[in-house]
XYZ file of C-alpha atoms in Angstrom:
579
model
C -3.192 0.051 4.644
C -0.402 -1.740 3.127
C 1.643 -0.745 0.250
C 0.550 -3.612 -1.620
C 1.360 -1.482 1.234
C 0.021 -0.738 4.410
C -2.106 2.158 4.008
C -2.401 4.378 7.061
C -5.589 4.920 7.259
C -3.842 3.379 5.734
C -3.711 1.434 3.745
C 0.311 -1.600 3.050
C 1.701 -0.398 -0.970
C 5.143 -0.561 -1.599
C 6.953 1.658 -3.653
C 9.004 -0.856 -5.621
C 5.772 -2.379 -6.776
C 4.604 -3.987 -3.705
C 1.324 -3.747 -2.056
C 1.455 -0.851 0.744
C -0.278 -1.077 3.886
C -3.260 1.295 3.832
C -2.995 2.327 7.758
C -2.166 5.637 7.989
C -4.214 7.766 6.221
C -7.373 6.574 7.421
C -8.064 4.584 4.520
C -4.049 3.438 3.859
C -0.188 2.191 3.236
C 3.847 -1.613 1.969
C 3.003 -1.238 -0.983
C 4.450 -2.967 -1.614
C 2.556 -3.827 -3.447
C 1.340 -6.586 -5.511
C -2.377 -7.450 -5.444
C -3.737 -4.695 -7.258
C -6.414 -3.915 -10.010
C -6.037 -1.544 -13.222
C -7.777 1.547 -11.987
C -9.498 1.719 -15.537
C -11.662 -1.078 -14.343
C -15.385 -0.435 -12.538
C -15.414 -0.722 -8.964
C -18.231 -0.534 -6.519
C -20.724 2.103 -6.560
C -19.781 5.241 -4.456
C -20.909 8.867 -4.087
C -18.060 11.013 -5.468
C -17.116 14.827 -5.921
C -15.365 15.301 -8.940
C -12.359 17.827 -8.697
C -13.182 21.198 -10.123
C -10.379 21.839 -12.546
C -8.546 24.985 -11.978
C -8.926 27.453 -14.198
C -6.397 27.313 -17.247
C -3.693 29.769 -16.166
C -0.018 30.310 -16.068
C 1.770 28.055 -13.686
C 3.968 29.971 -11.237
C 6.833 28.821 -9.618
C 7.798 29.116 -5.771
C 5.831 28.881 -2.767
C 4.987 26.427 0.069
C 2.773 23.225 -0.005
C 1.676 22.300 3.404
C -0.115 18.532 3.477
C -1.490 17.101 6.517
C -1.044 13.651 7.851
C -1.535 11.861 11.327
C 0.951 9.113 10.565
C 4.611 9.645 10.729
C 7.099 7.821 8.483
C 9.293 4.895 9.165
C 12.157 5.187 6.469
C 11.822 6.494 2.959
C 14.551 3.874 1.574
C 12.431 2.538 -1.479
C 12.991 -1.167 -0.994
C 11.680 -1.006 2.703
C 8.872 0.956 2.308
C 5.818 -1.115 3.619
C 3.446 1.923 4.516
C 1.677 4.701 2.476
C 3.203 7.565 4.913
C 6.612 6.710 4.015
C 5.470 6.051 0.272
C 4.200 9.727 -0.011
C 7.583 11.027 0.659
C 9.295 8.551 -1.640
C 6.782 9.266 -4.313
C 8.209 13.000 -4.360
C 11.993 12.536 -3.592
C 12.764 9.486 -5.825
C 12.348 9.196 -9.586
C 10.858 5.734 -10.715
C 12.314 3.437 -13.515
C 9.344 3.746 -15.213
C 5.864 5.531 -14.139
C 2.238 4.697 -14.862
C -0.392 6.778 -16.702
C -3.732 7.782 -15.688
C -4.940 3.991 -16.953
C -2.385 2.676 -14.885
C -0.436 1.462 -17.937
C 3.462 1.513 -17.729
C 4.706 4.654 -19.301
C 7.804 6.793 -19.896
C 7.351 10.420 -18.748
C 9.697 13.263 -18.558
C 10.587 12.373 -14.887
C 11.279 8.531 -15.674
C 14.595 7.474 -15.693
C 13.974 4.873 -18.518
C 14.072 6.462 -22.249
C 11.929 4.119 -23.638
C 9.397 1.212 -22.964
C 11.097 -1.969 -22.313
C 11.353 -4.286 -25.187
C 10.464 -7.880 -24.202
C 11.795 -11.123 -25.997
C 9.577 -13.279 -28.004
C 9.613 -15.764 -25.148
C 8.710 -13.198 -22.320
C 11.636 -14.015 -20.192
C 14.032 -11.059 -21.573
C 13.275 -7.381 -20.870
C 15.740 -4.674 -22.191
C 15.820 -1.324 -20.547
C 17.216 1.685 -21.848
C 17.706 4.972 -19.430
C 18.330 8.412 -20.245
C 21.814 9.481 -19.883
C 20.725 12.798 -18.526
C 19.498 11.641 -15.009
C 21.584 12.539 -11.935
C 21.289 11.942 -8.206
C 20.749 14.823 -5.844
C 24.584 15.098 -5.287
C 25.301 15.348 -8.854
C 26.241 11.991 -9.830
C 24.841 10.180 -12.882
C 21.951 7.751 -12.703
C 23.186 4.604 -14.610
C 22.652 1.020 -15.404
C 24.983 0.165 -12.181
C 22.297 1.735 -10.221
C 19.375 -0.336 -11.409
C 21.309 -3.408 -11.319
C 22.268 -2.928 -7.479
C 18.851 -2.102 -6.720
C 17.270 -5.412 -8.186
C 20.153 -7.592 -7.066
C 19.766 -6.121 -3.482
C 16.146 -7.018 -3.428
C 16.092 -10.260 -4.743
C 18.821 -11.355 -2.218
C 17.034 -12.811 0.648
C 19.944 -11.457 3.234
C 18.428 -8.245 2.363
C 14.977 -8.818 3.571
C 13.164 -6.619 1.261
C 9.522 -6.885 1.545
C 9.324 -6.857 -2.239
C 11.349 -9.707 -2.873
C 8.486 -11.821 -4.803
C 8.548 -9.260 -7.503
C 12.332 -9.761 -8.018
C 13.323 -13.088 -7.069
C 12.252 -14.475 -10.498
C 15.277 -12.712 -11.912
C 17.828 -15.078 -13.399
C 20.666 -12.592 -14.364
C 21.055 -8.982 -14.899
C 23.478 -8.062 -17.693
C 24.801 -4.635 -18.565
C 25.274 -3.630 -22.189
C 26.636 -0.339 -21.510
C 26.182 2.592 -18.920
C 22.590 2.926 -19.833
C 21.108 -0.179 -21.171
C 20.834 -3.428 -19.359
C 19.038 -7.030 -20.153
C 17.041 -8.509 -17.253
C 16.524 -12.205 -17.943
C 13.708 -14.194 -16.081
C 13.989 -17.803 -14.751
C 10.607 -18.198 -16.098
C 7.650 -16.346 -17.655
C 6.326 -13.704 -14.902
C 3.469 -11.890 -16.249
C 3.435 -9.190 -13.848
C 7.173 -8.070 -14.312
C 6.486 -5.150 -16.238
C 5.006 -3.509 -13.344
C 8.038 -4.547 -10.959
C 9.819 -1.963 -13.256
C 7.701 0.684 -11.802
C 10.028 1.162 -8.993
C 12.483 3.658 -7.374
C 16.178 2.992 -7.810
C 18.945 3.218 -5.285
C 22.121 4.965 -5.472
C 24.959 2.250 -5.713
C 27.724 4.747 -5.122
C 26.239 5.311 -1.725
C 25.208 2.003 -0.665
C 27.192 -0.572 -2.389
C 29.555 -1.131 0.391
C 27.071 -1.506 3.266
C 26.606 -5.498 3.913
C 23.125 -6.453 2.700
C 22.119 -7.772 6.147
C 22.920 -4.302 7.732
C 21.207 -1.879 4.808
C 17.823 -1.618 6.709
C 19.816 -0.386 9.892
C 21.701 2.127 7.792
C 20.733 5.637 7.775
C 19.786 6.023 4.398
C 16.194 6.397 4.312
C 16.168 8.018 8.020
C 18.669 10.612 7.998
C 18.341 13.582 5.099
C 22.128 14.158 5.182
C 22.619 10.665 4.252
C 19.716 10.016 1.680
C 20.799 10.918 -1.678
C 17.643 11.164 -3.822
C 16.725 11.488 -7.622
C 13.246 13.433 -7.446
C 12.365 16.809 -8.025
C 12.524 17.405 -4.263
C 15.009 16.299 -1.768
C 14.517 14.880 1.650
C 15.747 17.593 3.685
C 14.472 17.405 7.438
C 12.665 15.121 9.615
C 11.204 16.081 13.041
C 9.797 12.953 14.373
C 6.277 13.376 15.359
C 6.066 16.998 13.913
C 6.696 17.283 10.455
C 8.888 16.284 7.261
C 10.475 19.136 4.828
C 10.893 18.628 1.128
C 12.840 21.085 -0.594
C 13.168 21.644 -4.423
C 15.937 19.592 -5.555
C 18.796 22.159 -7.252
C 20.213 19.349 -9.360
C 16.810 17.656 -10.636
C 17.695 16.792 -14.138
C 14.285 16.088 -15.687
C 13.051 18.537 -18.600
C 9.869 19.150 -16.634
C 10.889 21.316 -13.266
C 8.961 21.536 -10.139
C 7.065 24.499 -9.619
C 6.721 24.328 -5.867
C 9.803 25.408 -3.841
C 8.845 23.387 -0.756
C 6.499 20.495 0.523
C 6.034 20.111 4.135
C 4.091 17.213 5.649
C 2.694 18.271 9.050
C 1.664 15.596 11.483
C -1.496 16.045 13.667
C -2.615 13.928 16.364
C -5.698 12.837 14.538
C -7.753 13.123 11.591
C -10.190 15.263 13.037
C -7.260 17.826 14.052
C -6.003 17.632 10.244
C -9.653 18.923 9.194
C -9.482 21.654 11.408
C -6.099 22.684 10.182
C -7.278 22.719 6.820
C -10.487 24.771 7.664
C -8.105 27.393 9.268
C -5.893 27.553 6.344
C -2.782 26.147 8.060
C -2.752 23.366 5.243
C -3.608 23.432 1.674
C -4.160 19.592 1.424
C -5.403 16.437 3.542
C -5.184 12.966 1.982
C -8.101 11.166 4.160
C -10.999 13.089 5.484
C -13.358 11.419 7.710
C -16.638 11.118 6.285
C -18.662 12.786 8.625
C -16.304 15.860 8.187
C -17.094 16.255 4.745
C -20.193 18.354 5.149
C -18.079 20.910 6.983
C -15.447 21.310 4.507
C -17.834 21.637 1.698
C -19.476 24.715 3.543
C -16.084 26.625 2.702
C -15.951 28.031 -0.745
C -12.397 27.743 -1.067
C -12.222 24.189 -0.082
C -12.670 20.790 -2.551
C -13.373 17.361 -1.917
C -12.228 14.311 -4.308
C -13.995 11.118 -3.523
C -14.298 8.086 -5.607
C -13.633 4.330 -5.044
C -9.940 3.704 -4.857
C -7.775 0.742 -5.275
C -8.072 -0.017 -1.278
C -9.497 -2.595 0.773
C -9.768 -3.019 4.732
C -9.892 -6.368 6.218
C -9.206 -8.342 9.563
C -6.102 -10.212 9.274
C -5.443 -13.546 11.511
C -2.082 -14.408 12.673
C -1.643 -18.157 12.962
C 1.517 -18.028 14.631
C 0.987 -19.258 18.259
C 3.933 -17.397 19.660
C 2.204 -13.974 18.779
C -0.509 -14.866 21.469
C -0.070 -14.444 25.381
C -1.095 -18.359 25.893
C 0.939 -19.370 23.187
C -2.063 -20.487 21.192
C -3.519 -18.972 18.117
C -7.400 -19.342 18.149
C -7.456 -18.815 14.418
C -6.392 -22.204 12.899
C -9.855 -23.743 12.345
C -11.217 -22.888 9.071
C -14.898 -22.987 10.559
C -13.667 -20.530 13.216
C -12.502 -17.999 10.721
C -15.718 -18.556 8.670
C -17.606 -18.005 11.808
C -16.116 -14.621 12.363
C -17.078 -13.707 8.731
C -20.544 -14.366 9.389
C -20.485 -12.685 12.840
C -18.989 -9.233 11.775
C -21.750 -7.025 10.096
C -19.721 -5.949 7.033
C -22.838 -4.275 5.357
C -23.675 -2.393 8.515
C -20.203 -0.711 8.498
C -20.482 0.102 4.772
C -23.958 1.693 5.377
C -23.109 3.263 8.472
C -19.344 4.065 8.700
C -18.485 4.399 5.123
C -21.937 6.125 4.406
C -22.528 3.995 1.459
C -19.143 5.124 -0.146
C -17.966 1.596 -0.378
C -18.690 -1.762 -1.381
C -18.394 -5.183 0.126
C -14.947 -7.315 -0.733
C -15.101 -11.237 -0.579
C -11.868 -11.794 -1.850
C -8.427 -9.842 -2.323
C -9.368 -9.113 -6.291
C -11.283 -5.369 -6.530
C -14.943 -5.647 -7.716
C -15.179 -5.134 -11.391
C -11.476 -5.697 -12.015
C -10.655 -8.716 -14.594
C -9.548 -10.752 -11.680
C -12.609 -10.559 -9.580
C -14.303 -13.921 -9.045
C -17.518 -12.229 -8.470
C -20.323 -14.887 -7.418
C -17.687 -17.516 -7.288
C -16.437 -16.277 -4.159
C -18.131 -16.804 -1.004
C -20.366 -13.768 0.569
C -20.694 -14.076 4.134
C -24.060 -12.489 5.374
C -24.453 -11.289 8.608
C -25.660 -14.047 10.561
C -24.831 -14.521 14.479
C -26.758 -17.962 14.249
C -24.377 -19.292 11.668
C -21.411 -18.182 13.405
C -22.440 -19.801 16.560
C -22.952 -22.832 14.802
C -19.615 -23.010 13.003
C -17.771 -22.130 16.443
C -19.964 -25.174 18.117
C -18.677 -27.379 15.359
C -14.865 -26.386 15.546
C -15.004 -27.237 19.382
C -15.717 -23.906 21.092
C -17.893 -24.140 24.170
C -19.345 -21.544 26.302
C -17.048 -20.586 29.770
C -18.421 -19.645 32.977
C -18.095 -16.015 31.876
C -20.105 -16.602 28.618
C -16.632 -16.401 26.402
C -15.934 -19.593 24.415
C -13.074 -21.672 25.273
C -11.724 -24.670 23.576
C -8.618 -27.127 24.829
C -8.289 -24.608 27.764
C -8.143 -21.693 25.669
C -10.260 -18.874 26.205
C -11.379 -17.141 22.935
C -10.035 -13.661 23.599
C -7.837 -11.650 21.448
C -6.539 -7.992 20.687
C -7.164 -6.311 17.686
C -4.630 -3.999 16.632
C -5.065 -0.912 14.272
C -3.514 2.641 14.124
C -4.495 5.021 16.485
C -6.032 8.413 15.126
C -7.855 6.843 12.440
C -11.333 7.671 13.025
C -13.005 4.792 10.588
C -10.964 2.142 12.340
C -11.738 3.390 15.653
C -15.456 2.891 14.813
C -14.985 -0.440 12.974
C -13.074 -2.083 15.706
C -15.823 -1.314 18.226
C -18.354 -2.640 15.735
C -16.434 -5.971 15.546
C -15.826 -5.964 19.141
C -19.694 -5.878 19.562
C -20.314 -8.255 17.110
C -17.983 -10.884 18.164
C -19.212 -10.458 21.587
C -22.636 -11.556 20.648
C -21.196 -15.022 19.669
C -18.897 -15.608 22.503
C -15.359 -14.178 21.373
C -13.719 -11.176 23.321
C -12.075 -8.981 21.316
C -9.608 -5.800 22.941
C -9.443 -2.900 20.304
C -5.988 -1.352 20.670
C -4.944 1.715 18.738
C -0.918 2.154 18.142
C 1.302 4.974 16.689
C 1.142 3.977 12.976
C 5.217 4.161 12.359
C 5.781 2.217 15.624
C 3.020 -0.079 14.790
C 4.435 -0.929 11.040
C 8.156 -1.282 12.365
C 7.402 -3.390 15.381
C 4.392 -5.478 14.587
C 3.404 -5.337 11.234
C 6.529 -5.670 9.108
C 7.912 -8.470 11.350
C 4.456 -10.463 11.610
C 4.272 -10.032 15.562
C 0.511 -9.370 16.394
C -2.531 -11.275 17.136
C -5.126 -9.776 14.652
C -5.058 -6.636 13.002
C -7.546 -4.249 10.945
C -5.678 -3.083 7.997
C -5.950 -1.990 4.312
C -3.807 -2.571 1.287
C -3.572 0.167 -1.219
C -2.963 -1.984 -4.142
C -0.147 0.358 -5.968
C 0.538 -2.318 -8.805
C -1.717 -2.716 -11.573
C -1.318 -6.576 -11.556
C -3.596 -8.867 -9.486
C -0.660 -11.245 -8.261
C -0.594 -11.545 -4.622
C 2.086 -13.807 -3.580
C 3.861 -11.680 -1.404
C 1.233 -11.297 0.961
C -0.672 -14.791 0.661
C 2.286 -17.244 -0.023
C 3.813 -19.300 2.333
C 6.945 -18.521 0.603
C 6.997 -14.996 1.635
C 7.110 -15.000 5.608
C 8.776 -11.841 7.042
C 11.275 -10.351 6.724
C 11.476 -11.607 2.942
C 7.957 -10.882 1.991
C 4.490 -9.475 3.439
C 2.625 -12.705 4.574
C 2.969 -11.255 8.119
C 0.060 -13.350 9.343
C 1.982 -16.628 8.932
C -0.659 -17.850 6.634
C -0.009 -21.584 4.792
C -2.204 -22.739 1.975
C -0.349 -24.933 -0.550
C -3.350 -24.952 -3.143
C -3.203 -21.046 -3.108
C 0.665 -20.908 -3.441
C 0.610 -22.994 -6.546
C -2.032 -21.211 -8.063
C -0.522 -17.580 -7.574
C 2.883 -19.316 -9.456
C 0.352 -20.877 -12.031
C -1.344 -17.223 -12.525
C 2.345 -15.510 -12.925
C 3.568 -17.868 -15.980
C 0.211 -17.063 -18.201
C 0.384 -14.148 -20.425
C -2.992 -14.293 -21.562
C -5.242 -12.126 -19.687
C -8.277 -14.433 -20.328
C -6.448 -17.555 -19.023
C -5.081 -15.737 -16.028
C -8.423 -14.545 -14.989
C -9.696 -17.990 -14.619
C -6.670 -18.623 -12.401
C -7.500 -15.519 -10.130
C -11.304 -16.508 -10.185
C -10.409 -19.990 -8.776
C -7.886 -18.176 -6.321
C -10.411 -15.713 -5.151
C -12.769 -18.724 -4.404
C -10.206 -20.378 -2.583
C -9.116 -17.599 -0.279
C -12.721 -16.722 0.194
C -13.379 -20.146 1.403
C -10.168 -20.440 3.535
C -10.017 -16.724 4.846
C -6.500 -15.803 5.827
C -8.487 -12.449 6.345
C -11.868 -11.261 6.667
C -12.320 -9.155 3.534
C -14.211 -6.144 4.794
C -14.857 -3.666 1.986
C -13.388 -1.314 -0.777
C -13.496 2.248 -0.224
C -12.009 5.624 -1.330
C -10.195 8.080 0.655
C -11.656 11.734 0.538
C -8.974 14.225 -0.666
C -9.559 17.658 0.418
C -7.793 20.888 -0.741
C -7.542 24.440 -0.887
C -8.646 25.419 -4.333
C -7.778 29.036 -3.984
C -4.157 28.061 -2.959
C -3.194 24.683 -4.675
C -3.508 24.532 -8.766
C -3.084 22.213 -11.211
C -4.225 21.904 -15.110
C -7.003 19.249 -15.749
C -4.279 16.744 -17.238
C -2.511 16.971 -13.861
C -5.300 16.348 -11.392
C -5.146 13.823 -8.614
C -6.614 10.114 -9.818
C -8.616 8.532 -7.009
C -8.287 5.159 -8.765
C -4.647 4.762 -8.455
C -2.493 3.929 -5.329
C -0.653 7.414 -4.419
C -3.063 8.964 -7.046
C -3.555 11.787 -4.703
C -0.069 12.812 -5.684
C -0.609 12.153 -9.507
C 1.603 14.688 -11.476
C 2.503 16.533 -8.403
C 5.509 17.727 -10.175
C 3.297 20.113 -12.405
C 1.210 21.546 -9.605
C 1.706 25.045 -8.406
C 0.708 27.284 -5.368
C -0.598 30.730 -5.267
């Protein structure tokens, strides 16, 4: 997925309030973040198991929590995170300026860097931020307004190449009032900006002398010895393809201290191997269980499953840049061709047979039931091979000698990439292959190692077509970063090189209106437009089954995981403990 980030089952959510790619977890993660929905809104019906609250007991300090994953990280530098695996680690080792409560409202927590909620001027253009004067980096240096200014200035500078630039390039100036107070003045009213403050901060004293164009290649975020952090745990060791180790931060400054001494993310070959490790007791939690494995987990008295609809949706993304195809020709440029693919793909069959009814169809980038959801205004492409064939013929495609369609000498054949080890995507890619073969299109599914895929294909926008998901970490529906032609890689997340001037204008219009009811009208129009023009084939919303060993991993009811939130499976992890 993508963070507003790519989710690894993922999802693409960015930590700095981006979308994250949901690619690694079988559901997910950039993040990065961007189009997103408040988890408090209703979503598509889905069978769920509520977590059994741990019995009230005195928490214990010490011990190790081992969490499984089948996707390695890329980097934990917050401003470059574009996947959920990296985002998981970032959530635990970096403090955020502001946090989100369970209803996805901006909040000041004991572990937030801010001392109070931002003060917003009457014209909605200036945000005054006051920091706690007790926060420290893991090397003991104080966290100050200089760090916040450095972080936001770095992201909003194009030379940096930060995927979350759209969240910060509306800033006109950042003025430091004192070491712990700063004013952020915007060029325009930007309604989503409060959630841009739900972001991790970089250490200026470590990175200020690194040239911006070289920052992505710096060892910060990759080498634990170079990566100074601010959260409850430290990035201590990374054995690529094997495990990531986080140790309790001895200089952690928050009034609330972490109970768990060590967190290990152990990397397995695939989701099925992850489940076996949980069943054997080698791990205490996994964030994405294949649906067909849930019954096996439920048979173990000590294991619990949490499954509810999440802020995550899967899609087929088209690439419109000719150079990303072997014959230097993108077959996806015709709107009727894209609509034909949407008709040809049996989306409801995926929900029924792959998700086992635990998801719901998506027709636009706004989650069903959210205030931005266009509902019936968006086009619903019901499965119809006949409609697909008719549209393809209208767009100039004709059967070749082998039955595969041809247009202007180009054969309609493309590679569909997804992350290897993701059992759900393996099944869905096969369905897509079979469905499109029925209408004369050859699809070649290809599973790729997640970390490699994100770094070499997704982030730079070098792919023919992908099967991926967005994990919507930002509770605002603004999706400019992933759909606008202003935000092609590397300064943005529009990796398919999609262009739609009408949609570009509507994203900006939606940002400049504060009233939610008026904004909703704009997003309804946007949802309708994108459902017609189809930068993606929107497939379905889904939730990731989270499983844990309730005899080992404990939390109080107020600190239970929250499925409705991006990274909600780690909600309040600072308060968890292990037996």
